[in-house]
Amino acid sequence: MKKPFLFVLLLLFCLNALSACQSRQDSSDNASEKALTEELAKILKEAKKVAGQVSPFNPDVQEKAQKEFEKLFVFEYSVKRFPADIEDHRLEHELNSVGKQRWECFDVERDKDQLVFYCKRRPKTYLRYLPKLM
């Protein structure tokens, strides 16, 4: 998050320096003008360097975006086992704690003296919220 902030800060400083150059255009002091021009060129060079670091065409960014996209079509599965003689309020409490972890139980079976819950969930990804923003 600091790189975009630094880029914006450098850009604002660059624009400020540019406006200072224009206001001093009427001045006859060539040395001051030359110093400002050199300073502006130096700032622009630094801004380009920072902009290159936050470029969206960075291969690392593309790889991360690919992984986030793949998460849209994947499920994680979990099997939860509870004793068959568990009290109702205790089972509700356990299932609520499973639900808080984003697990959705889709099937239940009795296996001897146990209740077996089959649960699934999608991995966390921020891409799920994009349609809501549009």
Tab-separated table of N, CA and C in Angstrom:
chain	number	residue	atom	x	y	z
A	1	MET	N	0.815	-1.186	0.000
A	1	MET	CA	0.000	0.000	0.000
A	1	MET	C	0.864	1.258	0.000
A	2	LYS	N	2.133	1.156	0.391
A	2	LYS	CA	2.969	2.338	0.467
A	2	LYS	C	3.444	2.775	-0.912
A	3	LYS	N	3.584	1.823	-1.840
A	3	LYS	CA	4.086	2.177	-3.158
A	3	LYS	C	3.135	3.111	-3.902
A	4	PRO	N	1.817	2.820	-3.963
A	4	PRO	CA	0.921	3.771	-4.626
A	4	PRO	C	0.904	5.121	-3.912
A	5	PHE	N	0.981	5.124	-2.594
A	5	PHE	CA	0.996	6.377	-1.844
A	5	PHE	C	2.245	7.169	-2.195
A	6	LEU	N	3.400	6.480	-2.273
A	6	LEU	CA	4.649	7.148	-2.627
A	6	LEU	C	4.569	7.696	-4.046
A	7	PHE	N	3.965	6.928	-4.939
A	7	PHE	CA	3.827	7.370	-6.318
A	7	PHE	C	2.977	8.632	-6.393
A	8	VAL	N	1.863	8.660	-5.680
A	8	VAL	CA	0.984	9.835	-5.673
A	8	VAL	C	1.708	11.025	-5.069
A	9	LEU	N	2.468	10.784	-4.001
A	9	LEU	CA	3.215	11.859	-3.354
A	9	LEU	C	4.245	12.445	-4.311
A	10	LEU	N	4.965	11.577	-5.017
A	10	LEU	CA	5.949	12.060	-5.990
A	10	LEU	C	5.271	12.808	-7.135
A	11	LEU	N	4.124	12.320	-7.554
A	11	LEU	CA	3.398	12.973	-8.636
A	11	LEU	C	2.938	14.366	-8.222
A	12	LEU	N	2.426	14.494	-6.995
A	12	LEU	CA	2.009	15.810	-6.500
A	12	LEU	C	3.197	16.761	-6.397
A	13	PHE	N	4.320	16.257	-5.920
A	13	PHE	CA	5.514	17.097	-5.820
A	13	PHE	C	5.970	17.531	-7.210
A	14	CYS	N	5.876	16.603	-8.157
A	14	CYS	CA	6.268	16.902	-9.536
A	14	CYS	C	5.370	17.986	-10.129
A	15	LEU	N	4.067	17.868	-9.906
A	15	LEU	CA	3.142	18.882	-10.421
A	15	LEU	C	3.386	20.231	-9.766
A	16	ASN	N	3.694	20.220	-8.486
A	16	ASN	CA	4.003	21.454	-7.775
A	16	ASN	C	5.263	22.097	-8.351
A	17	ALA	N	6.272	21.281	-8.610
A	17	ALA	CA	7.508	21.806	-9.183
A	17	ALA	C	7.259	22.347	-10.591
A	18	LEU	N	6.409	21.670	-11.349
A	18	LEU	CA	6.087	22.121	-12.698
A	18	LEU	C	5.381	23.469	-12.669
A	19	SER	N	4.445	23.632	-11.747
A	19	SER	CA	3.759	24.927	-11.647
A	19	SER	C	4.722	26.017	-11.197
A	20	ALA	N	5.680	25.648	-10.354
A	20	ALA	CA	6.686	26.631	-9.936
A	20	ALA	C	7.552	27.043	-11.122
A	21	CYS	N	7.842	26.086	-11.998
A	21	CYS	CA	8.636	26.415	-13.195
A	21	CYS	C	7.877	27.382	-14.094
A	22	GLN	N	6.578	27.173	-14.254
A	22	GLN	CA	5.791	28.047	-15.113
A	22	GLN	C	5.661	29.444	-14.531
A	23	SER	N	5.531	29.539	-13.212
A	23	SER	CA	5.395	30.863	-12.607
A	23	SER	C	6.700	31.640	-12.659
A	24	ARG	N	7.800	30.954	-12.730
A	24	ARG	CA	9.102	31.627	-12.792
A	24	ARG	C	9.565	31.851	-14.230
A	25	GLN	N	8.724	31.534	-15.167
A	25	GLN	CA	9.112	31.654	-16.564
A	25	GLN	C	9.440	33.096	-16.923
A	26	ASP	N	8.763	34.028	-16.301
A	26	ASP	CA	9.005	35.434	-16.586
A	26	ASP	C	10.303	35.926	-15.971
A	27	SER	N	10.848	35.175	-15.053
A	27	SER	CA	12.072	35.589	-14.369
A	27	SER	C	13.259	35.515	-15.322
A	28	SER	N	14.172	36.395	-15.112
A	28	SER	CA	15.350	36.430	-15.984
A	28	SER	C	16.500	35.630	-15.398
A	29	ASP	N	16.293	34.996	-14.281
A	29	ASP	CA	17.351	34.252	-13.621
A	29	ASP	C	17.452	32.857	-14.239
A	30	ASN	N	18.349	32.677	-15.201
A	30	ASN	CA	18.499	31.408	-15.921
A	30	ASN	C	19.044	30.297	-15.032
A	31	ALA	N	19.871	30.642	-14.087
A	31	ALA	CA	20.449	29.624	-13.212
A	31	ALA	C	19.360	28.965	-12.365
A	32	SER	N	18.449	29.778	-11.866
A	32	SER	CA	17.354	29.248	-11.057
A	32	SER	C	16.431	28.375	-11.911
A	33	GLU	N	16.167	28.823	-13.120
A	33	GLU	CA	15.324	28.063	-14.044
A	33	GLU	C	15.965	26.722	-14.386
A	34	LYS	N	17.253	26.753	-14.622
A	34	LYS	CA	17.968	25.532	-14.966
A	34	LYS	C	17.953	24.552	-13.786
A	35	ALA	N	18.122	25.073	-12.583
A	35	ALA	CA	18.109	24.217	-11.391
A	35	ALA	C	16.735	23.576	-11.209
A	36	LEU	N	15.678	24.361	-11.433
A	36	LEU	CA	14.327	23.817	-11.313
A	36	LEU	C	14.053	22.758	-12.378
A	37	THR	N	14.524	23.008	-13.589
A	37	THR	CA	14.339	22.048	-14.671
A	37	THR	C	15.062	20.741	-14.360
A	38	GLU	N	16.275	20.854	-13.838
A	38	GLU	CA	17.029	19.652	-13.475
A	38	GLU	C	16.338	18.899	-12.333
A	39	GLU	N	15.833	19.652	-11.363
A	39	GLU	CA	15.123	19.038	-10.239
A	39	GLU	C	13.857	18.330	-10.727
A	40	LEU	N	13.149	18.970	-11.648
A	40	LEU	CA	11.941	18.372	-12.211
A	40	LEU	C	12.273	17.089	-12.973
A	41	ALA	N	13.342	17.116	-13.760
A	41	ALA	CA	13.750	15.927	-14.501
A	41	ALA	C	14.110	14.794	-13.542
A	42	LYS	N	14.778	15.149	-12.457
A	42	LYS	CA	15.156	14.152	-11.452
A	42	LYS	C	13.906	13.535	-10.807
A	43	ILE	N	12.927	14.375	-10.490
A	43	ILE	CA	11.687	13.897	-9.872
A	43	ILE	C	10.907	13.013	-10.841
A	44	LEU	N	10.839	13.422	-12.111
A	44	LEU	CA	10.141	12.608	-13.111
A	44	LEU	C	10.800	11.244	-13.278
A	45	LYS	N	12.125	11.224	-13.253
A	45	LYS	CA	12.847	9.962	-13.376
A	45	LYS	C	12.520	9.048	-12.193
A	46	GLU	N	12.489	9.621	-10.991
A	46	GLU	CA	12.151	8.848	-9.793
A	46	GLU	C	10.700	8.358	-9.848
A	47	ALA	N	9.793	9.207	-10.339
A	47	ALA	CA	8.384	8.823	-10.449
A	47	ALA	C	8.214	7.667	-11.436
A	48	LYS	N	8.946	7.696	-12.546
A	48	LYS	CA	8.883	6.597	-13.512
A	48	LYS	C	9.401	5.302	-12.898
A	49	LYS	N	10.442	5.430	-12.087
A	49	LYS	CA	11.008	4.256	-11.424
A	49	LYS	C	9.980	3.630	-10.476
A	50	VAL	N	9.313	4.469	-9.681
A	50	VAL	CA	8.295	3.978	-8.745
A	50	VAL	C	7.100	3.417	-9.511
A	51	ALA	N	6.697	4.078	-10.589
A	51	ALA	CA	5.568	3.605	-11.390
A	51	ALA	C	5.869	2.235	-11.991
A	52	GLY	N	7.105	2.005	-12.368
A	52	GLY	CA	7.494	0.706	-12.897
A	52	GLY	C	7.395	-0.400	-11.864
A	53	GLN	N	7.595	-0.044	-10.597
A	53	GLN	CA	7.519	-1.040	-9.529
A	53	GLN	C	6.083	-1.439	-9.230
A	54	VAL	N	5.124	-0.543	-9.423
A	54	VAL	CA	3.724	-0.856	-9.130
A	54	VAL	C	2.937	-1.159	-10.399
A	55	SER	N	3.611	-1.440	-11.455
A	55	SER	CA	2.968	-1.726	-12.729
A	55	SER	C	2.110	-2.990	-12.638
A	56	PRO	N	0.896	-2.970	-13.187
A	56	PRO	CA	0.052	-4.164	-13.144
A	56	PRO	C	0.534	-5.272	-14.073
A	57	PHE	N	1.537	-5.016	-14.869
A	57	PHE	CA	2.044	-6.017	-15.794
A	57	PHE	C	3.177	-6.834	-15.179
A	58	ASN	N	3.389	-6.673	-13.901
A	58	ASN	CA	4.371	-7.458	-13.181
A	58	ASN	C	3.933	-8.926	-13.221
A	59	PRO	N	4.801	-9.868	-13.608
A	59	PRO	CA	4.406	-11.281	-13.696
A	59	PRO	C	3.894	-11.834	-12.367
A	60	ASP	N	4.415	-11.341	-11.258
A	60	ASP	CA	3.962	-11.800	-9.948
A	60	ASP	C	2.495	-11.444	-9.733
A	61	VAL	N	2.096	-10.258	-10.166
A	61	VAL	CA	0.705	-9.822	-10.032
A	61	VAL	C	-0.194	-10.694	-10.898
A	62	GLN	N	0.258	-11.010	-12.096
A	62	GLN	CA	-0.534	-11.858	-12.989
A	62	GLN	C	-0.722	-13.251	-12.400
A	63	GLU	N	0.325	-13.785	-11.784
A	63	GLU	CA	0.236	-15.113	-11.178
A	63	GLU	C	-0.743	-15.109	-10.005
A	64	LYS	N	-0.690	-14.075	-9.185
A	64	LYS	CA	-1.613	-13.979	-8.052
A	64	LYS	C	-3.055	-13.824	-8.535
A	65	ALA	N	-3.256	-13.046	-9.579
A	65	ALA	CA	-4.604	-12.871	-10.129
A	65	ALA	C	-5.135	-14.192	-10.681
A	66	GLN	N	-4.274	-14.964	-11.324
A	66	GLN	CA	-4.668	-16.274	-11.858
A	66	GLN	C	-5.117	-17.197	-10.727
A	67	LYS	N	-4.364	-17.210	-9.625
A	67	LYS	CA	-4.723	-18.067	-8.492
A	67	LYS	C	-6.043	-17.630	-7.870
A	68	GLU	N	-6.268	-16.321	-7.766
A	68	GLU	CA	-7.529	-15.824	-7.215
A	68	GLU	C	-8.696	-16.222	-8.115
A	69	PHE	N	-8.501	-16.162	-9.425
A	69	PHE	CA	-9.547	-16.543	-10.373
A	69	PHE	C	-9.876	-18.029	-10.248
A	70	GLU	N	-8.855	-18.861	-10.085
A	70	GLU	CA	-9.079	-20.302	-9.963
A	70	GLU	C	-9.868	-20.645	-8.699
A	71	LYS	N	-9.742	-19.832	-7.661
A	71	LYS	CA	-10.473	-20.086	-6.413
A	71	LYS	C	-11.986	-19.969	-6.596
A	72	LEU	N	-12.422	-19.284	-7.644
A	72	LEU	CA	-13.855	-19.123	-7.875
A	72	LEU	C	-14.547	-20.445	-8.197
A	73	PHE	N	-13.806	-21.429	-8.675
A	73	PHE	CA	-14.395	-22.678	-9.152
A	73	PHE	C	-13.986	-23.888	-8.320
A	74	VAL	N	-13.558	-23.658	-7.090
A	74	VAL	CA	-13.049	-24.735	-6.246
A	74	VAL	C	-13.860	-24.804	-4.953
A	75	PHE	N	-14.051	-26.006	-4.436
A	75	PHE	CA	-14.653	-26.209	-3.118
A	75	PHE	C	-13.632	-26.880	-2.209
A	76	GLU	N	-13.684	-26.530	-0.937
A	76	GLU	CA	-12.951	-27.259	0.094
A	76	GLU	C	-13.979	-28.132	0.810
A	77	TYR	N	-13.575	-29.333	1.209
A	77	TYR	CA	-14.495	-30.249	1.882
A	77	TYR	C	-13.956	-30.616	3.259
A	78	SER	N	-14.888	-30.884	4.162
A	78	SER	CA	-14.525	-31.285	5.518
A	78	SER	C	-15.579	-32.262	6.038
A	79	VAL	N	-15.134	-33.205	6.855
A	79	VAL	CA	-16.035	-34.171	7.477
A	79	VAL	C	-15.976	-33.938	8.982
A	80	LYS	N	-17.124	-33.681	9.570
A	80	LYS	CA	-17.226	-33.441	11.013
A	80	LYS	C	-17.971	-34.608	11.642
A	81	ARG	N	-17.432	-35.151	12.714
A	81	ARG	CA	-18.049	-36.290	13.406
A	81	ARG	C	-18.435	-35.880	14.824
A	82	PHE	N	-19.638	-36.283	15.205
A	82	PHE	CA	-20.149	-36.025	16.550
A	82	PHE	C	-20.756	-37.315	17.089
A	83	PRO	N	-20.757	-37.504	18.395
A	83	PRO	CA	-21.403	-38.695	18.968
A	83	PRO	C	-22.903	-38.678	18.677
A	84	ALA	N	-23.476	-39.837	18.445
A	84	ALA	CA	-24.902	-39.922	18.099
A	84	ALA	C	-25.796	-39.506	19.257
A	85	ASP	N	-25.309	-39.613	20.476
A	85	ASP	CA	-26.129	-39.262	21.638
A	85	ASP	C	-25.885	-37.826	22.127
A	86	ILE	N	-25.351	-36.970	21.278
A	86	ILE	CA	-25.077	-35.582	21.659
A	86	ILE	C	-26.396	-34.840	21.899
A	87	GLU	N	-26.400	-33.975	22.885
A	87	GLU	CA	-27.602	-33.204	23.196
A	87	GLU	C	-27.860	-32.171	22.101
A	88	ASP	N	-29.131	-31.828	21.922
A	88	ASP	CA	-29.518	-30.909	20.846
A	88	ASP	C	-28.819	-29.559	20.951
A	89	HIS	N	-28.835	-28.955	22.130
A	89	HIS	CA	-28.227	-27.626	22.258
A	89	HIS	C	-26.717	-27.680	22.033
A	90	ARG	N	-26.079	-28.788	22.410
A	90	ARG	CA	-24.634	-28.934	22.177
A	90	ARG	C	-24.356	-29.092	20.678
A	91	LEU	N	-25.189	-29.877	19.986
A	91	LEU	CA	-25.033	-30.053	18.538
A	91	LEU	C	-25.248	-28.726	17.813
A	92	GLU	N	-26.250	-27.964	18.237
A	92	GLU	CA	-26.485	-26.642	17.639
A	92	GLU	C	-25.274	-25.742	17.829
A	93	HIS	N	-24.712	-25.767	19.016
A	93	HIS	CA	-23.529	-24.950	19.297
A	93	HIS	C	-22.358	-25.357	18.391
A	94	GLU	N	-22.133	-26.656	18.267
A	94	GLU	CA	-21.033	-27.154	17.423
A	94	GLU	C	-21.253	-26.787	15.954
A	95	LEU	N	-22.480	-26.953	15.476
A	95	LEU	CA	-22.768	-26.625	14.073
A	95	LEU	C	-22.675	-25.120	13.827
A	96	ASN	N	-23.057	-24.308	14.798
A	96	ASN	CA	-22.897	-22.855	14.662
A	96	ASN	C	-21.425	-22.469	14.585
A	97	SER	N	-20.584	-23.135	15.353
A	97	SER	CA	-19.150	-22.828	15.284
A	97	SER	C	-18.573	-23.253	13.936
A	98	VAL	N	-19.079	-24.350	13.382
A	98	VAL	CA	-18.661	-24.779	12.041
A	98	VAL	C	-19.121	-23.749	11.009
A	99	GLY	N	-20.336	-23.241	11.163
A	99	GLY	CA	-20.866	-22.235	10.241
A	99	GLY	C	-20.100	-20.927	10.299
A	100	LYS	N	-19.612	-20.558	11.475
A	100	LYS	CA	-18.823	-19.322	11.601
A	100	LYS	C	-17.518	-19.410	10.825
A	101	GLN	N	-17.064	-20.625	10.587
A	101	GLN	CA	-15.852	-20.831	9.790
A	101	GLN	C	-16.186	-20.969	8.305
A	102	ARG	N	-17.416	-20.602	7.935
A	102	ARG	CA	-17.913	-20.583	6.561
A	102	ARG	C	-18.198	-21.979	5.998
A	103	TRP	N	-18.237	-23.029	6.824
A	103	TRP	CA	-18.555	-24.361	6.339
A	103	TRP	C	-20.063	-24.496	6.183
A	104	GLU	N	-20.472	-25.127	5.091
A	104	GLU	CA	-21.885	-25.378	4.809
A	104	GLU	C	-22.083	-26.895	4.761
A	105	CYS	N	-22.813	-27.427	5.726
A	105	CYS	CA	-23.032	-28.877	5.782
A	105	CYS	C	-24.143	-29.254	4.801
A	106	PHE	N	-23.855	-30.194	3.920
A	106	PHE	CA	-24.820	-30.542	2.879
A	106	PHE	C	-25.356	-31.963	3.001
A	107	ASP	N	-24.784	-32.775	3.904
A	107	ASP	CA	-25.279	-34.142	4.065
A	107	ASP	C	-24.941	-34.635	5.475
A	108	VAL	N	-25.813	-35.496	6.007
A	108	VAL	CA	-25.614	-36.083	7.336
A	108	VAL	C	-25.885	-37.574	7.238
A	109	GLU	N	-25.031	-38.375	7.865
A	109	GLU	CA	-25.221	-39.827	7.901
A	109	GLU	C	-24.981	-40.324	9.318
A	110	ARG	N	-25.630	-41.419	9.641
A	110	ARG	CA	-25.366	-42.080	10.926
A	110	ARG	C	-24.400	-43.225	10.635
A	111	ASP	N	-23.293	-43.244	11.359
A	111	ASP	CA	-22.282	-44.286	11.199
A	111	ASP	C	-22.035	-44.910	12.569
A	112	LYS	N	-22.655	-46.049	12.805
A	112	LYS	CA	-22.591	-46.746	14.101
A	112	LYS	C	-23.056	-45.818	15.215
A	113	ASP	N	-22.155	-45.365	16.052
A	113	ASP	CA	-22.536	-44.514	17.181
A	113	ASP	C	-22.140	-43.053	16.954
A	114	GLN	N	-22.038	-42.649	15.685
A	114	GLN	CA	-21.641	-41.276	15.368
A	114	GLN	C	-22.555	-40.665	14.321
A	115	LEU	N	-22.631	-39.337	14.350
A	115	LEU	CA	-23.262	-38.573	13.271
A	115	LEU	C	-22.135	-37.974	12.437
A	116	VAL	N	-22.192	-38.198	11.139
A	116	VAL	CA	-21.145	-37.705	10.242
A	116	VAL	C	-21.743	-36.602	9.378
A	117	PHE	N	-21.170	-35.409	9.476
A	117	PHE	CA	-21.616	-34.255	8.698
A	117	PHE	C	-20.587	-33.989	7.601
A	118	TYR	N	-21.066	-33.897	6.364
A	118	TYR	CA	-20.207	-33.561	5.234
A	118	TYR	C	-20.421	-32.079	4.923
A	119	CYS	N	-19.334	-31.338	4.922
A	119	CYS	CA	-19.424	-29.882	4.754
A	119	CYS	C	-18.516	-29.427	3.621
A	120	LYS	N	-18.872	-28.289	3.046
A	120	LYS	CA	-18.057	-27.706	1.973
A	120	LYS	C	-18.048	-26.193	2.129
A	121	ARG	N	-17.060	-25.570	1.517
A	121	ARG	CA	-16.981	-24.109	1.451
A	121	ARG	C	-16.070	-23.728	0.299
A	122	ARG	N	-16.230	-22.513	-0.150
A	122	ARG	CA	-15.343	-21.987	-1.187
A	122	ARG	C	-14.186	-21.262	-0.512
A	123	PRO	N	-13.000	-21.299	-1.109
A	123	PRO	CA	-11.875	-20.562	-0.531
A	123	PRO	C	-12.154	-19.058	-0.537
A	124	LYS	N	-11.529	-18.347	0.375
A	124	LYS	CA	-11.702	-16.896	0.428
A	124	LYS	C	-11.026	-16.259	-0.781
A	125	THR	N	-11.747	-15.368	-1.433
A	125	THR	CA	-11.189	-14.577	-2.522
A	125	THR	C	-11.995	-13.292	-2.640
A	126	TYR	N	-11.310	-12.203	-2.911
A	126	TYR	CA	-11.983	-10.914	-3.029
A	126	TYR	C	-12.718	-10.774	-4.363
A	127	LEU	N	-12.435	-11.653	-5.295
A	127	LEU	CA	-13.110	-11.584	-6.592
A	127	LEU	C	-14.605	-11.871	-6.462
A	128	ARG	N	-15.026	-12.529	-5.403
A	128	ARG	CA	-16.449	-12.812	-5.188
A	128	ARG	C	-17.260	-11.538	-5.039
A	129	TYR	N	-16.631	-10.465	-4.605
A	129	TYR	CA	-17.353	-9.226	-4.340
A	129	TYR	C	-17.411	-8.299	-5.551
A	130	LEU	N	-16.695	-8.609	-6.624
A	130	LEU	CA	-16.686	-7.732	-7.801
A	130	LEU	C	-18.058	-7.540	-8.426
A	131	PRO	N	-18.872	-8.590	-8.641
A	131	PRO	CA	-20.196	-8.350	-9.238
A	131	PRO	C	-21.062	-7.428	-8.390
A	132	LYS	N	-20.897	-7.456	-7.084
A	132	LYS	CA	-21.687	-6.596	-6.209
A	132	LYS	C	-21.277	-5.133	-6.346
A	133	LEU	N	-20.028	-4.898	-6.742
A	133	LEU	CA	-19.539	-3.526	-6.878
A	133	LEU	C	-19.942	-2.895	-8.201
A	134	MET	N	-20.257	-3.715	-9.192
A	134	MET	CA	-20.552	-3.186	-10.530
A	134	MET	C	-21.999	-2.826	-10.686
